[in-house]
């Protein structure tokens, strides 16, 4: 069954929107084609989660935001994600759909590193953006949501690291949805050329409780031969936002893509993280944490596809469910024919804090090659009373003991988040969501 | 009066409706070291777990008092704060919580808010205790008991004991699985705590631990009760002659109780 979502956006609106942002012609026609396709394409069908009644149509597509002169002007809730003592920030702050603040160290600029908003990237590095925009990772015509994403894309960041350049300092984006009804059709592209390395961290923040909004987000990570990308994210959309998030990676020969995702939205969410290990010896580690609360329903897919010889994929998903939250965790390891000597490992663990919460861990291994190794582990359980007993026997209160066990449970991912300030924020968000 | 007093009176304990302890009486005072001995499956570990409040054990009769306060009415953490400590036979592994964070939380749990141990003092005390127990310093930053060998877990229990400094400690088979060198180190740690304010209940089924820690009193458990008590010489005789003579003396054929292994 497809959902009839009548969109208030037509060809004319899209054309004008594109012109207003001075986009190149190719982008405008890509948008218009995508809009046409969207009408005919089906909605995505996440396994075991019914999204037919979710709000994907009620939102405000355009919302500008004021620039800021210095980081000191930011409200506290945004400041906490930043390392303010560092004066040499590599940072883009997007306020609604405008760039409020952008800085990149001169050293990195000289080396040819790009960290800029998607519109500037299209204007200044049009060929690069065109080469990667929904080409190798996410396709426009995968489903209605990906097509709508292309048609309505209204923000995002482009990251590019040239050949042989090692970027030590993290590159950071903050997507601050200040307007409670503003939709986020954010598009992030991260390209690491051969033998390069980078760390990128992004934060999504909104505060809409009653107001409805939609986030339809795509991030595409391309790691060329022997490149290394470490991608960290903390998603923190408020209750009113329905989110459809696609983060996808393509790793070529000897490349490594590391994901550390804190999936902390308070609204209904479908979040997919897929990595294609195209090249021989390529590696991906996908680590995610989630806390579900209230009545939210979430569906998470972590998938790694081994194409290359001796490629190695490892998925780790940890989720905590409380109240009457529902979550489905799909872990998919797929080994294509010919990817011999490759390895697909995955582990999904769900900790239930209330009897009304629901958690579902689905480990799936799809293997079309003989000479491989693969393994999976999945569990759904409660806090172990014997662990609590042990901690309490040292004088620690029951609440504190539970807190320790939950933090410990989520630590394997939290400790992987690259920026200290973001890591601490994730810890704080977890704290707030769990208690 | 020096130290605290733990009184166990007519204690009956069941697990899954099966009675394991059938009326245990014991009193441990500050300054005293008691050993509870007995073959496997006679209820020794059940006694330790029941006193601390293990969730699987149900007290069906009797009382446990610490300085006159009813321990059985307390939550597990309250029992610890009242002064009890149990070095467990099988300590839990807690992933993601470092040994040192856990220890600091444990120490601070027994202190008033605003009177927490300073980080410097904590690190100094922990370093000293770890040196004393010949522990690898890296263990402070490892996750609590995760991947620890059997011997490392036992040392870690004694490290906690030395840092927390309870009034009354119960050591549940702290010697099992230890080689002789580790046994000596662990005993050294326990002996360091010996003073008139510290009472200790040592549960073991090997006499060898008592070569290093001399008990003031020795009790033998069979069939869920203390069947014989005496001084250190009782342990010596058990080492030399085993438990058969007690069974004969008391007319016991099967000393075990319930399903406890």
XYZ file of N, CA, C and O in Angstrom, chain B residues 129-234:
424
model
N 46.838 0.278 48.113
C 46.172 -1.008 48.303
C 46.523 -1.969 47.166
O 46.732 -3.169 47.388
N 46.599 -1.429 45.938
C 46.929 -2.300 44.806
C 48.359 -2.812 44.915
O 48.636 -3.963 44.591
N 49.255 -1.946 45.376
C 50.622 -2.392 45.612
C 50.649 -3.518 46.635
O 51.323 -4.526 46.462
N 49.903 -3.301 47.695
C 49.875 -4.272 48.783
C 49.391 -5.630 48.295
O 49.864 -6.672 48.714
N 48.422 -5.596 47.374
C 47.848 -6.842 46.850
C 48.565 -7.302 45.574
O 48.109 -8.229 44.903
N 49.660 -6.631 45.249
C 50.454 -6.972 44.065
C 49.589 -7.051 42.812
O 49.646 -8.011 42.047
N 48.751 -6.036 42.649
C 47.870 -5.987 41.477
C 48.463 -5.070 40.412
O 49.086 -4.061 40.725
N 48.206 -5.428 39.157
C 48.614 -4.605 38.028
C 47.803 -3.299 38.056
O 46.580 -3.325 38.120
N 48.496 -2.157 37.990
C 47.817 -0.863 38.094
C 46.782 -0.646 36.985
O 45.821 0.100 37.147
N 47.010 -1.309 35.860
C 46.033 -1.167 34.762
C 44.640 -1.638 35.156
O 43.651 -1.259 34.544
N 44.590 -2.472 36.173
C 43.285 -3.012 36.557
C 42.354 -1.930 37.084
O 41.146 -2.112 37.080
N 42.907 -0.819 37.513
C 42.059 0.276 37.991
C 41.194 0.825 36.862
O 40.064 1.236 37.066
N 41.756 0.831 35.663
C 41.032 1.417 34.539
C 40.292 0.381 33.699
O 39.608 0.715 32.748
N 40.430 -0.875 34.062
C 39.672 -1.891 33.322
C 38.235 -1.924 33.820
O 37.925 -1.470 34.906
N 37.346 -2.449 32.962
C 35.949 -2.542 33.369
C 35.800 -3.576 34.484
O 36.463 -4.608 34.489
N 34.913 -3.260 35.387
C 34.734 -4.009 36.627
C 34.611 -5.514 36.378
O 33.610 -5.982 35.840
N 35.638 -6.227 36.778
C 35.714 -7.691 36.710
C 35.636 -8.265 35.302
O 35.696 -9.479 35.119
N 35.497 -7.409 34.289
C 35.315 -7.937 32.940
C 36.617 -8.535 32.426
O 37.629 -7.847 32.333
N 36.553 -9.807 32.099
C 37.733 -10.497 31.598
C 38.803 -10.739 32.660
O 39.905 -11.154 32.338
N 38.484 -10.493 33.932
C 39.446 -10.782 35.000
C 39.546 -12.300 35.159
O 38.544 -13.004 35.043
N 40.737 -12.770 35.454
C 40.874 -14.186 35.779
C 40.247 -14.411 37.158
O 39.963 -13.457 37.892
N 40.062 -15.692 37.493
C 39.487 -16.011 38.804
C 40.277 -15.366 39.932
O 39.721 -14.755 40.846
N 41.598 -15.453 39.845
C 42.458 -14.898 40.879
C 42.371 -13.378 40.937
O 42.371 -12.781 42.011
N 42.292 -12.749 39.748
C 42.177 -11.278 39.706
C 40.877 -10.809 40.344
O 40.835 -9.796 41.041
N 39.815 -11.573 40.105
C 38.528 -11.205 40.716
C 38.608 -11.250 42.241
O 38.080 -10.380 42.926
N 39.264 -12.280 42.756
C 39.364 -12.423 44.212
C 40.197 -11.274 44.804
O 39.835 -10.689 45.813
N 41.287 -10.965 44.148
C 42.106 -9.837 44.620
C 41.306 -8.550 44.580
O 41.408 -7.701 45.450
N 40.507 -8.427 43.529
C 39.700 -7.214 43.376
C 38.663 -7.099 44.489
O 38.363 -6.001 44.945
N 38.131 -8.227 44.930
C 37.193 -8.208 46.053
C 37.903 -7.711 47.314
O 37.362 -6.922 48.078
N 39.127 -8.194 47.499
C 39.876 -7.777 48.701
C 40.308 -6.314 48.594
O 40.338 -5.582 49.584
N 40.609 -5.881 47.359
C 40.917 -4.460 47.147
C 39.728 -3.599 47.614
O 39.892 -2.607 48.328
N 38.532 -4.013 47.209
C 37.333 -3.274 47.628
C 37.186 -3.300 49.144
O 36.869 -2.293 49.765
N 37.419 -4.470 49.717
C 37.323 -4.612 51.171
C 38.277 -3.637 51.865
O 37.897 -2.943 52.806
N 39.510 -3.572 51.356
C 40.514 -2.712 51.989
C 40.159 -1.231 51.831
O 40.435 -0.423 52.704
N 39.557 -0.888 50.702
C 39.229 0.514 50.449
C 37.967 0.943 51.187
O 37.857 2.062 51.675
N 36.987 0.051 51.234
C 35.684 0.414 51.819
C 35.733 0.372 53.346
O 35.043 1.111 54.018
N 36.590 -0.507 53.880
C 36.777 -0.622 55.336
C 35.458 -0.785 56.089
O 35.043 0.091 56.859
N 34.790 -1.910 55.870
C 33.517 -2.136 56.561
C 33.738 -2.521 58.030
O 34.871 -2.811 58.429
N 32.654 -2.549 58.788
C 32.746 -2.996 60.181
C 32.799 -4.520 60.247
O 33.538 -5.101 61.011
N 31.933 -5.147 59.439
C 31.864 -6.615 59.421
C 31.977 -7.076 57.968
O 31.208 -6.630 57.110
N 32.932 -7.964 57.716
C 33.081 -8.501 56.359
C 32.791 -9.991 56.349
O 33.132 -10.712 57.284
N 32.126 -10.417 55.279
C 31.911 -11.847 55.063
C 32.678 -12.201 53.802
O 32.509 -11.545 52.766
N 33.531 -13.185 53.883
C 34.339 -13.582 52.734
C 33.877 -14.953 52.277
O 34.067 -15.947 52.977
N 33.233 -14.989 51.117
C 32.641 -16.239 50.648
C 33.613 -16.958 49.715
O 33.771 -16.576 48.562
N 34.251 -17.990 50.246
C 35.212 -18.806 49.479
C 36.203 -17.938 48.719
O 36.401 -18.098 47.522
N 36.790 -17.020 49.448
C 37.744 -16.107 48.835
C 38.993 -16.864 48.377
O 39.757 -16.388 47.540
N 39.162 -18.079 48.893
C 40.355 -18.858 48.568
C 40.162 -19.789 47.375
O 41.129 -20.345 46.874
N 38.935 -19.967 46.918
C 38.743 -20.963 45.861
C 39.379 -20.480 44.559
O 39.268 -19.318 44.184
N 40.061 -21.375 43.913
C 40.691 -21.055 42.628
C 41.979 -20.265 42.739
O 42.491 -19.796 41.745
N 42.498 -20.069 43.944
C 43.743 -19.305 44.083
C 44.935 -20.251 44.208
O 44.871 -21.247 44.914
N 46.018 -19.901 43.535
C 47.242 -20.664 43.774
C 47.867 -20.163 45.079
O 47.393 -19.193 45.672
N 48.905 -20.818 45.493
C 49.404 -20.563 46.841
C 49.936 -19.137 46.999
O 49.741 -18.497 48.030
N 50.550 -18.616 45.935
C 51.074 -17.245 46.017
C 49.943 -16.235 46.144
O 50.004 -15.306 46.952
N 48.905 -16.424 45.331
C 47.762 -15.520 45.387
C 47.072 -15.630 46.746
O 46.640 -14.635 47.332
N 47.011 -16.856 47.250
C 46.378 -17.076 48.553
C 47.110 -16.292 49.645
O 46.487 -15.673 50.512
N 48.430 -16.290 49.541
C 49.222 -15.555 50.539
C 48.959 -14.057 50.453
O 48.806 -13.378 51.466
N 48.893 -13.560 49.224
C 48.672 -12.128 49.033
C 47.295 -11.718 49.557
O 47.145 -10.722 50.272
N 46.293 -12.517 49.197
C 44.929 -12.211 49.632
C 44.852 -12.256 51.165
O 44.248 -11.383 51.801
N 45.493 -13.248 51.749
C 45.476 -13.365 53.213
C 46.149 -12.167 53.868
O 45.679 -11.654 54.888
N 47.243 -11.733 53.239
C 47.974 -10.572 53.758
C 47.056 -9.351 53.806
O 47.038 -8.601 54.789
N 46.264 -9.185 52.718
C 45.317 -8.066 52.669
C 44.289 -8.143 53.778
O 43.961 -7.137 54.421
N 43.787 -9.346 53.995
C 42.751 -9.510 55.028
C 43.343 -9.274 56.416
O 42.756 -8.600 57.256
N 44.523 -9.827 56.630
C 45.163 -9.672 57.943
C 45.475 -8.217 58.277
O 45.487 -7.823 59.434
N 45.727 -7.427 57.218
C 46.039 -6.011 57.432
C 44.879 -5.282 58.101
O 45.060 -4.284 58.792
N 43.673 -5.804 57.859
C 42.489 -5.128 58.391
C 42.209 -5.491 59.845
O 41.351 -4.911 60.495
N 42.924 -6.517 60.307
C 42.598 -7.033 61.633
C 42.830 -5.973 62.716
O 43.934 -5.500 62.895
N 41.765 -5.580 63.358
C 41.888 -4.749 64.566
C 40.606 -4.901 65.380
O 39.698 -5.619 64.978
N 40.558 -4.265 66.484
C 39.433 -4.530 67.399
C 38.093 -4.015 66.881
O 37.053 -4.355 67.405
N 38.151 -3.199 65.812
C 36.904 -2.681 65.271
C 36.386 -3.476 64.070
O 35.364 -3.139 63.498
N 37.138 -4.483 63.665
C 36.778 -5.180 62.437
C 36.460 -6.649 62.724
O 37.267 -7.388 63.296
N 35.264 -7.046 62.344
C 34.865 -8.441 62.497
C 34.778 -9.111 61.144
O 34.453 -8.470 60.142
N 35.085 -10.408 61.121
C 35.153 -11.078 59.819
C 34.609 -12.502 59.912
O 34.895 -13.231 60.863
N 33.804 -12.847 58.902
C 33.273 -14.200 58.795
C 33.830 -14.805 57.511
O 33.543 -14.333 56.422
N 34.675 -15.823 57.697
C 35.384 -16.403 56.553
C 34.763 -17.751 56.218
O 34.750 -18.654 57.055
N 34.230 -17.839 55.021
C 33.604 -19.092 54.617
C 34.550 -19.838 53.695
O 35.035 -19.294 52.709
N 34.826 -21.062 54.025
C 35.768 -21.835 53.203
C 35.499 -23.316 53.398
O 34.932 -23.720 54.414
N 35.871 -24.115 52.408
C 35.858 -25.531 52.749
C 37.265 -26.130 52.735
O 37.442 -27.315 52.840
N 38.254 -25.247 52.610
C 39.625 -25.756 52.752
C 40.241 -25.160 54.002
O 40.111 -23.977 54.258
N 40.952 -25.977 54.705
C 41.619 -25.492 55.907
C 42.813 -24.605 55.553
O 43.217 -23.765 56.333
N 43.352 -24.769 54.321
C 44.638 -24.129 53.994
C 44.610 -22.603 54.155
O 45.589 -22.004 54.544
N 43.454 -21.974 53.888
C 43.352 -20.522 54.067
C 43.658 -20.155 55.522
O 44.249 -19.119 55.810
N 43.234 -21.058 56.421
C 43.364 -20.766 57.849
C 44.799 -20.944 58.341
O 45.117 -20.632 59.484
N 45.677 -21.455 57.433
C 47.107 -21.438 57.757
C 47.650 -20.017 57.727
O 48.672 -19.717 58.329
N 46.971 -19.171 56.985
C 47.445 -17.787 56.823
C 46.608 -16.783 57.594
O 47.060 -15.706 57.931
N 45.359 -17.139 57.809
C 44.497 -16.263 58.603
C 44.016 -17.091 59.796
O 43.251 -18.037 59.634
N 44.470 -16.760 60.964
C 44.092 -17.563 62.129
C 42.743 -17.113 62.667
O 42.576 -15.951 63.043
N 41.773 -18.015 62.647
C 40.457 -17.627 63.151
C 40.408 -17.708 64.680
O 41.146 -18.477 65.286
N 39.540 -16.906 65.260
C 39.318 -17.019 66.705
C 38.362 -18.162 66.982
O 38.464 -18.844 67.983
N 37.403 -18.307 66.070
C 36.415 -19.376 66.258
C 36.182 -20.090 64.938
O 36.253 -19.477 63.872
N 35.926 -21.364 65.022
C 35.662 -22.174 63.830
C 34.312 -22.861 63.987
O 34.016 -23.400 65.063
N 33.487 -22.778 62.945
C 32.168 -23.423 62.979
C 32.057 -24.375 61.801
O 32.542 -24.072 60.716
N 31.416 -25.475 62.017
C 31.205 -26.431 60.930
C 29.725 -26.464 60.591
O 28.881 -26.573 61.488
N 29.437 -26.310 59.291
C 28.032 -26.372 58.857
C 27.756 -27.675 58.146
O 28.541 -28.139 57.324
N 26.603 -28.264 58.474
C 26.084 -29.426 57.755
C 24.575 -29.334 57.780
O 23.993 -28.839 58.747
N 23.984 -29.778 56.703
C 22.511 -29.819 56.626
C 21.864 -28.473 56.977
O 20.808 -28.417 57.588
N 22.529 -27.412 56.632
C 21.924 -26.091 56.799
C 21.954 -25.555 58.222
O 21.189 -24.654 58.556
N 22.829 -26.127 59.047
C 22.950 -25.644 60.432
C 24.412 -25.654 60.835
O 25.214 -26.388 60.258
N 24.716 -24.868 61.871
C 26.038 -24.990 62.481
C 25.970 -26.194 63.415
O 25.174 -26.204 64.362
N 26.790 -27.220 63.114
C 26.693 -28.437 63.918
C 27.808 -28.559 64.941
O 27.737 -29.374 65.858
N 28.855 -27.782 64.762
C 29.945 -27.866 65.724
C 30.724 -26.561 65.723
O 30.945 -25.968 64.663
N 31.103 -26.079 66.877
C 31.926 -24.877 66.974
C 33.107 -25.148 67.874
O 33.031 -25.998 68.770
N 34.182 -24.424 67.620
C 35.359 -24.609 68.460
C 36.381 -23.532 68.165
O 36.079 -22.546 67.503
N 37.605 -23.753 68.635
C 38.687 -22.805 68.374
C 39.475 -23.225 67.146
O 39.038 -24.107 66.398
N 40.644 -22.604 66.906
C 41.459 -22.921 65.734
C 41.822 -24.409 65.656
O 42.030 -24.934 64.570
N 41.868 -25.076 66.807
C 42.250 -26.487 66.798
C 41.237 -27.347 66.044
O 41.580 -28.400 65.505
N 39.981 -26.874 65.971
C 38.962 -27.618 65.239
C 39.316 -27.653 63.748
O 39.197 -28.694 63.087
